[in-house]
PDB file of C-alpha atoms in Angstrom:
ATOM      1  CA  UNK A 287      25.076  -0.049  25.872  1.00  0.00           C
ATOM      2  CA  UNK A 288      21.347  -0.578  25.399  1.00  0.00           C
ATOM      3  CA  UNK A 289      19.001   2.399  25.249  1.00  0.00           C
ATOM      4  CA  UNK A 290      16.176   2.723  27.776  1.00  0.00           C
ATOM      5  CA  UNK A 291      12.959   1.252  26.365  1.00  0.00           C
ATOM      6  CA  UNK A 292      11.070   4.565  26.234  1.00  0.00           C
ATOM      7  CA  UNK A 293      13.928   6.217  24.296  1.00  0.00           C
ATOM      8  CA  UNK A 294      14.049   3.382  21.768  1.00  0.00           C
ATOM      9  CA  UNK A 295      10.256   3.474  21.375  1.00  0.00           C
ATOM     10  CA  UNK A 296      10.458   7.213  20.678  1.00  0.00           C
ATOM     11  CA  UNK A 297      13.150   6.607  18.037  1.00  0.00           C
ATOM     12  CA  UNK A 298      11.038   3.898  16.421  1.00  0.00           C
ATOM     13  CA  UNK A 299       7.916   6.085  16.396  1.00  0.00           C
ATOM     14  CA  UNK A 300       9.869   8.968  14.892  1.00  0.00           C
ATOM     15  CA  UNK A 301      11.417   6.776  12.180  1.00  0.00           C
ATOM     16  CA  UNK A 302       8.084   5.108  11.398  1.00  0.00           C
ATOM     17  CA  UNK A 303       6.384   8.495  11.144  1.00  0.00           C
ATOM     18  CA  UNK A 304       9.013   9.754   8.730  1.00  0.00           C
ATOM     19  CA  UNK A 305       8.716   6.655   6.571  1.00  0.00           C
ATOM     20  CA  UNK A 306       4.909   6.629   6.620  1.00  0.00           C
ATOM     21  CA  UNK A 307       4.942  10.224   5.407  1.00  0.00           C
ATOM     22  CA  UNK A 308       7.680   9.633   2.811  1.00  0.00           C
ATOM     23  CA  UNK A 309       6.464   6.328   1.381  1.00  0.00           C
ATOM     24  CA  UNK A 310       2.916   5.853   2.673  1.00  0.00           C
ATOM     25  CA  UNK A 311       1.679   3.256   5.120  1.00  0.00           C
ATOM     26  CA  UNK A 312       1.293   0.417   2.625  1.00  0.00           C
ATOM     27  CA  UNK A 313       4.701   0.936   1.008  1.00  0.00           C
ATOM     28  CA  UNK A 314       6.556   1.084   4.329  1.00  0.00           C
ATOM     29  CA  UNK A 315       7.719  -2.268   5.655  1.00  0.00           C
ATOM     30  CA  UNK A 316       8.760  -3.255   9.141  1.00  0.00           C
ATOM     31  CA  UNK A 317      12.214  -3.920   7.652  1.00  0.00           C
ATOM     32  CA  UNK A 318      12.353  -0.326   6.378  1.00  0.00           C
ATOM     33  CA  UNK A 319      11.563   0.978   9.853  1.00  0.00           C
ATOM     34  CA  UNK A 320      14.072  -1.326  11.554  1.00  0.00           C
ATOM     35  CA  UNK A 321      16.781  -0.261   9.091  1.00  0.00           C
ATOM     36  CA  UNK A 322      16.027   3.441   9.638  1.00  0.00           C
ATOM     37  CA  UNK A 323      16.349   2.981  13.406  1.00  0.00           C
ATOM     38  CA  UNK A 324      19.429   0.770  13.087  1.00  0.00           C
ATOM     39  CA  UNK A 325      18.005  -2.341  14.722  1.00  0.00           C
ATOM     40  CA  UNK A 326      16.954  -5.730  13.386  1.00  0.00           C
ATOM     41  CA  UNK A 327      13.352  -6.739  12.729  1.00  0.00           C
ATOM     42  CA  UNK A 328      13.248  -9.048  15.725  1.00  0.00           C
ATOM     43  CA  UNK A 329      14.186  -6.190  18.038  1.00  0.00           C
ATOM     44  CA  UNK A 330      11.569  -3.989  16.361  1.00  0.00           C
ATOM     45  CA  UNK A 331       8.886  -6.614  17.020  1.00  0.00           C
ATOM     46  CA  UNK A 332       9.759  -6.494  20.725  1.00  0.00           C
ATOM     47  CA  UNK A 333       8.478  -2.920  20.741  1.00  0.00           C
ATOM     48  CA  UNK A 334       5.696  -3.088  18.138  1.00  0.00           C
ATOM     49  CA  UNK A 335       4.245  -6.405  17.023  1.00  0.00           C
ATOM     50  CA  UNK A 336       2.490  -4.975  13.956  1.00  0.00           C
ATOM     51  CA  UNK A 337       2.817  -2.076  11.583  1.00  0.00           C
ATOM     52  CA  UNK A 338      -0.772  -1.148  12.516  1.00  0.00           C
ATOM     53  CA  UNK A 339       0.178  -0.693  16.183  1.00  0.00           C
ATOM     54  CA  UNK A 340       3.121   1.419  15.089  1.00  0.00           C
ATOM     55  CA  UNK A 341       0.832   3.555  12.918  1.00  0.00           C
ATOM     56  CA  UNK A 342      -1.453   4.116  15.917  1.00  0.00           C
ATOM     57  CA  UNK A 343       1.533   5.129  18.043  1.00  0.00           C
ATOM     58  CA  UNK A 344       2.734   7.594  15.396  1.00  0.00           C
ATOM     59  CA  UNK A 345      -0.604   9.332  15.115  1.00  0.00           C
ATOM     60  CA  UNK A 346      -1.236   9.048  18.836  1.00  0.00           C
ATOM     61  CA  UNK A 347       1.973  10.991  19.296  1.00  0.00           C
ATOM     62  CA  UNK A 348       0.769  13.742  16.945  1.00  0.00           C
ATOM     63  CA  UNK A 349      -2.629  13.921  18.623  1.00  0.00           C
ATOM     64  CA  UNK A 350      -1.084  14.022  22.109  1.00  0.00           C
ATOM     65  CA  UNK A 351       1.003  16.993  21.051  1.00  0.00           C
ATOM     66  CA  UNK A 352      -1.852  18.812  19.349  1.00  0.00           C
ATOM     67  CA  UNK A 353      -4.871  18.296  21.649  1.00  0.00           C
ATOM     68  CA  UNK A 354      -3.488  20.078  24.729  1.00  0.00           C
ATOM     69  CA  UNK A 355      -2.812  23.135  22.552  1.00  0.00           C
ATOM     70  CA  UNK A 356      -6.409  23.085  21.330  1.00  0.00           C
ATOM     71  CA  UNK A 357      -7.781  22.644  24.835  1.00  0.00           C
ATOM     72  CA  UNK A 358      -5.775  25.635  26.007  1.00  0.00           C
ATOM     73  CA  UNK A 359      -7.117  27.765  23.134  1.00  0.00           C
ATOM     74  CA  UNK A 360     -10.735  26.832  23.820  1.00  0.00           C
ATOM     75  CA  UNK A 361     -10.321  27.595  27.528  1.00  0.00           C
ATOM     76  CA  UNK A 362      -9.102  31.122  26.823  1.00  0.00           C
ATOM     77  CA  UNK A 363     -11.604  33.875  27.432  1.00  0.00           C
ATOM     78  CA  UNK A 364     -11.485  35.374  23.966  1.00  0.00           C
ATOM     79  CA  UNK A 365     -14.131  35.674  21.246  1.00  0.00           C
ATOM     80  CA  UNK A 366     -14.942  32.460  19.405  1.00  0.00           C
ATOM     81  CA  UNK A 367     -13.697  33.855  16.086  1.00  0.00           C
ATOM     82  CA  UNK A 368     -10.293  34.504  17.698  1.00  0.00           C
ATOM     83  CA  UNK A 369     -10.234  30.925  18.977  1.00  0.00           C
ATOM     84  CA  UNK A 370     -10.777  29.625  15.444  1.00  0.00           C
ATOM     85  CA  UNK A 371      -7.926  31.822  14.219  1.00  0.00           C
ATOM     86  CA  UNK A 372      -5.608  30.388  16.869  1.00  0.00           C
ATOM     87  CA  UNK A 373      -6.667  26.821  16.023  1.00  0.00           C
ATOM     88  CA  UNK A 374      -5.823  27.466  12.371  1.00  0.00           C
ATOM     89  CA  UNK A 375      -2.462  28.865  13.447  1.00  0.00           C
ATOM     90  CA  UNK A 376      -1.801  25.615  15.349  1.00  0.00           C
ATOM     91  CA  UNK A 377      -2.700  23.517  12.294  1.00  0.00           C
ATOM     92  CA  UNK A 378      -0.386  25.588  10.124  1.00  0.00           C
ATOM     93  CA  UNK A 379       2.404  25.253  12.686  1.00  0.00           C
ATOM     94  CA  UNK A 380       2.096  21.449  12.733  1.00  0.00           C
ATOM     95  CA  UNK A 381       2.070  21.375   8.935  1.00  0.00           C
ATOM     96  CA  UNK A 382       5.042  23.739   8.811  1.00  0.00           C
ATOM     97  CA  UNK A 383       6.959  21.394  11.094  1.00  0.00           C
ATOM     98  CA  UNK A 384       5.812  18.373   9.038  1.00  0.00           C
ATOM     99  CA  UNK A 385       5.334  19.618   5.454  1.00  0.00           C
ATOM    100  CA  UNK A 386       4.514  16.170   4.056  1.00  0.00           C
ATOM    101  CA  UNK A 387       1.862  15.468   6.679  1.00  0.00           C
ATOM    102  CA  UNK A 388      -1.146  16.971   4.816  1.00  0.00           C
ATOM    103  CA  UNK A 389      -0.404  14.925   1.701  1.00  0.00           C
ATOM    104  CA  UNK A 390       0.039  11.800   3.805  1.00  0.00           C
ATOM    105  CA  UNK A 391      -3.252  12.370   5.647  1.00  0.00           C
ATOM    106  CA  UNK A 392      -5.095  12.881   2.366  1.00  0.00           C
ATOM    107  CA  UNK A 393      -3.616   9.725   0.864  1.00  0.00           C
ATOM    108  CA  UNK A 394      -4.543   7.740   3.996  1.00  0.00           C
ATOM    109  CA  UNK A 395      -8.100   9.113   3.848  1.00  0.00           C
ATOM    110  CA  UNK A 396      -8.351   7.955   0.248  1.00  0.00           C
ATOM    111  CA  UNK A 397      -6.803   4.578   1.046  1.00  0.00           C
ATOM    112  CA  UNK A 398      -8.830   3.814   4.202  1.00  0.00           C
ATOM    113  CA  UNK A 399     -10.408   6.589   6.258  1.00  0.00           C
ATOM    114  CA  UNK A 400     -11.306   4.189   9.095  1.00  0.00           C
ATOM    115  CA  UNK A 401      -7.647   3.247   9.463  1.00  0.00           C
ATOM    116  CA  UNK A 402      -6.726   6.890  10.022  1.00  0.00           C
ATOM    117  CA  UNK A 403      -9.627   7.575  12.392  1.00  0.00           C
ATOM    118  CA  UNK A 404      -8.857   4.520  14.508  1.00  0.00           C
TER     119      UNK A 404
END
């Protein structure tokens, strides 16, 4: 039985994110990602043509999870200093959930900051 496309895309994004964090973007191959998901490279290319597009999807996923939380905090009617405290709490929560993420972000900044910002 074949998985719905959106479920398979989510699995691919999750696997790619794990591998990017574990090995780095440059050291992660499309074959590595396909193997982690349990599909062949051809099937992987049906979802993501390039590793770059996959990278954008991985970080788009993180941003989509994080930005609504920030928007909610900044809409609260609390002192600005309290808002900054809550934003820091959100950062720490994301890093607690993904302990290798800060190191990965720093290595990507050193490798190519424009790649990360895109």
